[in-house]
Coordinates of N, CA and C in Angstrom, one line a residue:
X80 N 1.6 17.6 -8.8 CA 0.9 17.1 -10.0 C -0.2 16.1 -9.5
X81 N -1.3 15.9 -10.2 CA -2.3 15.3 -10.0 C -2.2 13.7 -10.0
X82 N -2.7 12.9 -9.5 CA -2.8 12.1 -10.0 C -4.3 11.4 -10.4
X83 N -4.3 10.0 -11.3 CA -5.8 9.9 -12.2 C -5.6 8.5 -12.5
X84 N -6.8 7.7 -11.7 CA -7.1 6.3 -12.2 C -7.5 6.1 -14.2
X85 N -6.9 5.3 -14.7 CA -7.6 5.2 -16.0 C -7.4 4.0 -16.4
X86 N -7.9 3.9 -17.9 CA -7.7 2.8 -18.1 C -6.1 2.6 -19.1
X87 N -5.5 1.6 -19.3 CA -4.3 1.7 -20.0 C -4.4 0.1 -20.8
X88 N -4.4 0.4 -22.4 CA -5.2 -0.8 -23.1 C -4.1 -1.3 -23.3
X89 N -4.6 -2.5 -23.4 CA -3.6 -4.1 -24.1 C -4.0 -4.7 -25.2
X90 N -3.8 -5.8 -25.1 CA -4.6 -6.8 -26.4 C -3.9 -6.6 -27.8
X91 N -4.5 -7.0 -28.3 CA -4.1 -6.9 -29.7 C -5.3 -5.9 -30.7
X92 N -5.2 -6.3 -32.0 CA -5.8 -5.5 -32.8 C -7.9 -5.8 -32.6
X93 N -8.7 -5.1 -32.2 CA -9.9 -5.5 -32.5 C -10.4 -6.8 -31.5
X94 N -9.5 -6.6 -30.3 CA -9.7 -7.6 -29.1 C -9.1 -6.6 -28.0
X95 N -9.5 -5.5 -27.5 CA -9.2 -4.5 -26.0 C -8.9 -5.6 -24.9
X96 N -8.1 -4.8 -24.3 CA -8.2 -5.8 -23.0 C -7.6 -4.2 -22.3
X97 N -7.9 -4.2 -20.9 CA -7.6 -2.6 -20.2 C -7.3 -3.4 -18.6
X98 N -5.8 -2.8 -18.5 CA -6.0 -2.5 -16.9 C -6.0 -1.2 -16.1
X99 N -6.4 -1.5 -14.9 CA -7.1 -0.4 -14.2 C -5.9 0.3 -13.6
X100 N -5.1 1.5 -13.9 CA -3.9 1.8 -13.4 C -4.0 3.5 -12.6
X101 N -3.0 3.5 -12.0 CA -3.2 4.8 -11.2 C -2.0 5.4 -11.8
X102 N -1.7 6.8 -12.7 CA -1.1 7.3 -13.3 C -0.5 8.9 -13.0
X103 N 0.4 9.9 -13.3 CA 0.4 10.5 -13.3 C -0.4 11.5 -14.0
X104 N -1.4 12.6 -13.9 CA -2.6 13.1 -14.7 C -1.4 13.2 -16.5
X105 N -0.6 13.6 -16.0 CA 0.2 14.5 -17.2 C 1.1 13.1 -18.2
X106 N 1.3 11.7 -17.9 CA 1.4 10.8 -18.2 C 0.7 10.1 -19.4
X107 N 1.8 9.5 -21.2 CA 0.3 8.8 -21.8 C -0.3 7.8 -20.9
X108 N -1.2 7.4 -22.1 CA -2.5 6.3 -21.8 C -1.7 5.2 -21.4
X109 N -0.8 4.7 -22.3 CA 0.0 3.5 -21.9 C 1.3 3.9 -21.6
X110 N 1.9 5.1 -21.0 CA 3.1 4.8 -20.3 C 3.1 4.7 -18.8
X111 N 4.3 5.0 -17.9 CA 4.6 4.6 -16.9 C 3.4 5.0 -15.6
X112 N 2.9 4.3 -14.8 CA 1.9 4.0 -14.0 C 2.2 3.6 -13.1
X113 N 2.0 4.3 -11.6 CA 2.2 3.6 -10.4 C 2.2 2.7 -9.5
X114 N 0.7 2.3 -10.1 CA 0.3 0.8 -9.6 C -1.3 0.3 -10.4
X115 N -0.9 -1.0 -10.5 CA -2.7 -1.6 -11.3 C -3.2 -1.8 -10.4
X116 N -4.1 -1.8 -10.2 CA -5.5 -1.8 -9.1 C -6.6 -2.8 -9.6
X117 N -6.2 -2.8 -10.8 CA -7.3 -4.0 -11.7 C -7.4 -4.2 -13.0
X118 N -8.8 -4.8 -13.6 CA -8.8 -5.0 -15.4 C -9.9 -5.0 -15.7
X119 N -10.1 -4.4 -17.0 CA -11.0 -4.8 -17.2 C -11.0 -5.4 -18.9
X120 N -12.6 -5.9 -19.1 CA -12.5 -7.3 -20.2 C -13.7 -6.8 -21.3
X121 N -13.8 -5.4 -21.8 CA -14.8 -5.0 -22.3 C -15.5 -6.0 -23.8
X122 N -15.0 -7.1 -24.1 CA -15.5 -8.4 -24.8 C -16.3 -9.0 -24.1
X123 N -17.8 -9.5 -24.0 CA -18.6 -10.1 -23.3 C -18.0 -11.7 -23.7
X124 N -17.9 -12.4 -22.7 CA -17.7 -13.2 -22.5 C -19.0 -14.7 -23.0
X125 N -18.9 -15.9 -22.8 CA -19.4 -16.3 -23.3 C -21.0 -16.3 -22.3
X126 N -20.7 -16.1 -21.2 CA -22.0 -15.9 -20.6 C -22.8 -14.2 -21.0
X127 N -22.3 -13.6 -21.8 CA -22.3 -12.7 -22.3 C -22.5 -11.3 -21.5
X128 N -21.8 -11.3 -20.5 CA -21.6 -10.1 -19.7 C -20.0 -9.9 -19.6
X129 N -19.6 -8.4 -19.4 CA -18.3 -8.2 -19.6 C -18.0 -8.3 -18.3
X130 N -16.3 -8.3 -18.1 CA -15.9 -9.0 -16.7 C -14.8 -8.0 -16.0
X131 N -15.1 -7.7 -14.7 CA -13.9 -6.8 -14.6 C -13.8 -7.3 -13.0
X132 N -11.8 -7.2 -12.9 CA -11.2 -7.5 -11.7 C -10.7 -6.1 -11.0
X133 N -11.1 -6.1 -9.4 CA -10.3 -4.8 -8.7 C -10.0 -5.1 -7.7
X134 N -8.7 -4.9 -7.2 CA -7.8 -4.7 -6.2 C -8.8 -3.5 -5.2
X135 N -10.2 -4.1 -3.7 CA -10.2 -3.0 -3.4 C -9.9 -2.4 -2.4
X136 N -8.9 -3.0 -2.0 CA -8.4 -2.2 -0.9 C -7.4 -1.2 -1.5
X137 N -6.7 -1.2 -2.8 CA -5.8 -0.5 -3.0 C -6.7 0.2 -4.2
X138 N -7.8 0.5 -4.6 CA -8.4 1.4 -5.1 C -9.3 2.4 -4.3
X139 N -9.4 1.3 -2.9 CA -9.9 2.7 -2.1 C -8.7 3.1 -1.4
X140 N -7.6 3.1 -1.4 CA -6.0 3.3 -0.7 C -5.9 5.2 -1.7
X141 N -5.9 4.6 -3.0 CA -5.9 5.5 -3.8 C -6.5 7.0 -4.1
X142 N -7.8 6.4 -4.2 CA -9.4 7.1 -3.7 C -8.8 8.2 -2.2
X143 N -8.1 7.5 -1.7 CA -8.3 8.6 0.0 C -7.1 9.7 -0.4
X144 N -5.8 8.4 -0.9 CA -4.9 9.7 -1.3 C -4.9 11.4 -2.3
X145 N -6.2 11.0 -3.1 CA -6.8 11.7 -3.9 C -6.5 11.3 -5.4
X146 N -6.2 10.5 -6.1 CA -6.7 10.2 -7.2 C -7.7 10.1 -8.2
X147 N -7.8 10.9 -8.6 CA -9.1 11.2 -9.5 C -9.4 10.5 -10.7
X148 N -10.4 9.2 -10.8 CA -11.2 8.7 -11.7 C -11.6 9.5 -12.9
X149 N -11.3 8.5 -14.1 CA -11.8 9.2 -15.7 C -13.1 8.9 -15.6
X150 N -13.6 9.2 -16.2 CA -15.1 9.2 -16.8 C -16.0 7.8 -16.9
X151 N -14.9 6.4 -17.8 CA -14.9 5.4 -17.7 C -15.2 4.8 -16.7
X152 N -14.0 5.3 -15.7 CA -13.7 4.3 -14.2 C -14.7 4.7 -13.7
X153 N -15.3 6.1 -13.2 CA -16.3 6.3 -12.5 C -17.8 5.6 -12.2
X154 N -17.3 5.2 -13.9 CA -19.1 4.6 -14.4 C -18.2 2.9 -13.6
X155 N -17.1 1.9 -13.9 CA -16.8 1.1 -13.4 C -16.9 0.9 -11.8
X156 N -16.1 1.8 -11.0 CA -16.2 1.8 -9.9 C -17.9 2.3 -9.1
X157 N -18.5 2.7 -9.7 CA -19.6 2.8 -9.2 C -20.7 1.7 -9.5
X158 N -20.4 1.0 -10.5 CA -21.2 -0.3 -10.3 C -20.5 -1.3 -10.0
X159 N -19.1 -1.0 -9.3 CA -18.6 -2.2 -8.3 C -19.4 -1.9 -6.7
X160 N -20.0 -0.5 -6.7 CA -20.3 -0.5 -5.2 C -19.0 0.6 -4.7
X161 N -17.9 0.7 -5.2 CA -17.0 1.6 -4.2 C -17.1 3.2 -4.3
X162 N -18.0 3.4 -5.2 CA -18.4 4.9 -4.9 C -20.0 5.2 -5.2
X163 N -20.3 6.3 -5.6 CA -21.6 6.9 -5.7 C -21.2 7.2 -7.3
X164 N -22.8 6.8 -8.0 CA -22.9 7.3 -9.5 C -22.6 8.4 -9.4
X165 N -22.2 8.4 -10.9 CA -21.9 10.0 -11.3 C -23.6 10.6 -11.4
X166 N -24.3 11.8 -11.0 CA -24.7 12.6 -11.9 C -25.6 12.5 -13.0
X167 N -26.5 12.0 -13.2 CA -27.4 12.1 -14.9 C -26.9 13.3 -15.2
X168 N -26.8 13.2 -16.8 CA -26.9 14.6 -17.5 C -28.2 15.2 -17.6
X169 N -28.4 16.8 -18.0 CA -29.5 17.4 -17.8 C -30.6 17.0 -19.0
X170 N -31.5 16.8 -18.7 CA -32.5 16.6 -20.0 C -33.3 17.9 -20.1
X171 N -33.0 18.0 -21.8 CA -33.3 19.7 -22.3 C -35.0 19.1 -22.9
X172 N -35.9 19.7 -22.9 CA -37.2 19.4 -23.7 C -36.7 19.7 -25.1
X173 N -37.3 18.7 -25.7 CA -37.2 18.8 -27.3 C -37.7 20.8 -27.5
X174 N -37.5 21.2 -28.7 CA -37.7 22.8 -29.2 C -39.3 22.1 -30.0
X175 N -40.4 23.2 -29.4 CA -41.4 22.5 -30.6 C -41.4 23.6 -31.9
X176 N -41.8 22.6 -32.7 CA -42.5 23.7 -33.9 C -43.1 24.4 -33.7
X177 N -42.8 25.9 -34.6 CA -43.3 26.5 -34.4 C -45.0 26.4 -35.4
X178 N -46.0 27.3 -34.9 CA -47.3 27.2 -35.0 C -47.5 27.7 -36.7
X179 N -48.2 27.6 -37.7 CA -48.3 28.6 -38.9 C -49.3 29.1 -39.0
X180 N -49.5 30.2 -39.1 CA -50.5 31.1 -39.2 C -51.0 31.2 -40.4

Protein backbone atom coordinates (compact mmCIF):
# COMPACT_ATOMS: atom_id res chain seq x y z
CA UNK A 1 0.00 0.00 0.00
CA UNK A 2 1.11 3.39 -0.89
CA UNK A 3 2.12 5.76 1.16
CA UNK A 4 1.26 9.90 0.91
CA UNK A 5 2.48 13.09 2.64
CA UNK A 6 -0.67 15.40 3.36
CA UNK A 7 -1.95 17.66 5.23
CA UNK A 8 -4.14 16.62 8.49
CA UNK A 9 -6.24 19.79 9.88
CA UNK A 10 -6.58 21.11 13.43
CA UNK A 11 -7.78 24.18 14.92
CA UNK A 12 -10.95 25.03 15.55
CA UNK A 13 -13.85 26.44 13.61
CA UNK A 14 -12.73 29.23 10.84
CA UNK A 15 -9.05 29.27 12.23
CA UNK A 16 -7.04 25.93 10.15
CA UNK A 17 -4.15 25.04 11.59
CA UNK A 18 -2.48 21.65 9.38
CA UNK A 19 0.22 19.38 10.21
CA UNK A 20 2.42 17.96 7.71
CA UNK A 21 1.96 14.04 8.21
CA UNK A 22 3.00 10.96 6.27
CA UNK A 23 0.01 8.61 6.08
CA UNK A 24 -1.19 5.58 4.71
CA UNK A 25 -2.59 6.55 0.91
CA UNK A 26 -5.95 4.54 1.92
CA UNK A 27 -6.09 6.28 5.52
CA UNK A 28 -8.73 9.54 6.49
CA UNK A 29 -7.50 13.08 6.40
CA UNK A 30 -7.30 13.05 10.17
CA UNK A 31 -6.78 9.52 11.23
CA UNK A 32 -3.80 7.46 12.12
CA UNK A 33 -0.37 8.75 10.56
CA UNK A 34 2.99 7.62 10.81
CA UNK A 35 4.95 10.43 11.52
CA UNK A 36 4.58 14.64 11.38
CA UNK A 37 7.26 16.01 9.45
CA UNK A 38 5.86 19.47 10.03
CA UNK A 39 2.98 22.44 10.03
CA UNK A 40 1.66 24.45 8.57
CA UNK A 41 -0.19 28.04 9.52
CA UNK A 42 -2.37 28.98 6.47
CA UNK A 43 -3.65 32.38 8.65
CA UNK A 44 -1.10 35.19 7.69
CA UNK A 45 0.30 36.23 10.53
CA UNK A 46 0.80 39.63 11.70
CA UNK A 47 3.74 40.26 9.45
CA UNK A 48 1.34 39.07 6.99
CA UNK A 49 2.87 36.11 5.38
CA UNK A 50 1.79 32.56 6.21
CA UNK A 51 4.20 30.32 8.24
CA UNK A 52 5.24 26.86 7.89
CA UNK A 53 7.57 24.39 9.98
CA UNK A 54 9.45 21.13 8.39
CA UNK A 55 11.29 18.49 9.88
CA UNK A 56 13.94 18.12 6.79
CA UNK A 57 15.72 15.52 7.26
CA UNK A 58 12.73 13.34 7.95
CA UNK A 59 10.77 14.74 4.90
CA UNK A 60 13.55 13.92 2.70
CA UNK A 61 13.93 10.31 4.83
CA UNK A 62 10.32 9.92 3.52
CA UNK A 63 10.70 11.39 0.00
CA UNK A 64 13.56 8.45 -0.58
CA UNK A 65 11.39 5.75 0.94
CA UNK A 66 8.77 6.73 -1.67
CA UNK A 67 6.08 8.71 -0.21
CA UNK A 68 4.06 10.63 -2.45
CA UNK A 69 3.13 14.34 -1.92
CA UNK A 70 -0.59 15.84 -2.42
CA UNK A 71 -0.99 18.51 -4.61
CA UNK A 72 -0.86 21.05 -1.53
CA UNK A 73 2.47 19.72 -0.17
CA UNK A 74 4.07 19.70 -3.55
CA UNK A 75 3.37 23.44 -4.02
CA UNK A 76 4.80 23.61 -0.04
CA UNK A 77 7.72 21.56 -0.35
CA UNK A 78 8.86 23.13 -3.38
CA UNK A 79 8.94 26.59 -2.08
CA UNK A 80 10.81 25.27 0.86
CA UNK A 81 13.65 24.35 -1.73
CA UNK A 82 13.34 20.31 -1.13
CA UNK A 83 12.06 19.53 -4.48
CA UNK A 84 11.43 20.80 -7.97
CA UNK A 85 8.03 22.82 -8.91
CA UNK A 86 5.34 20.98 -10.09
CA UNK A 87 4.64 21.59 -13.87
CA UNK A 88 2.53 24.79 -15.06
CA UNK A 89 -0.70 23.76 -16.47
CA UNK A 90 -1.19 23.96 -20.18
CA UNK A 91 -2.42 27.32 -21.48
CA UNK A 92 -5.29 26.73 -24.18
CA UNK A 93 -5.73 30.17 -26.52
CA UNK A 94 -8.97 31.68 -25.84
CA UNK A 95 -11.71 30.28 -29.01
CA UNK A 96 -12.22 33.51 -31.20
CA UNK A 97 -15.44 34.71 -32.54
CA UNK A 98 -16.46 33.64 -35.13
CA UNK A 99 -16.48 36.25 -38.28
CA UNK A 100 -20.27 37.46 -39.73
CA UNK A 101 -20.77 37.51 -43.01
Amino acid sequence: MGLRMRLARFGRKHLPFYKLVVAQQRAPRDGKHLDVVGWFNPIPAADGNKHIGLKFDRVKYWLAVGAQPSERVTRLLSKAGLIPPPPLPPKFPKAQPKAKE
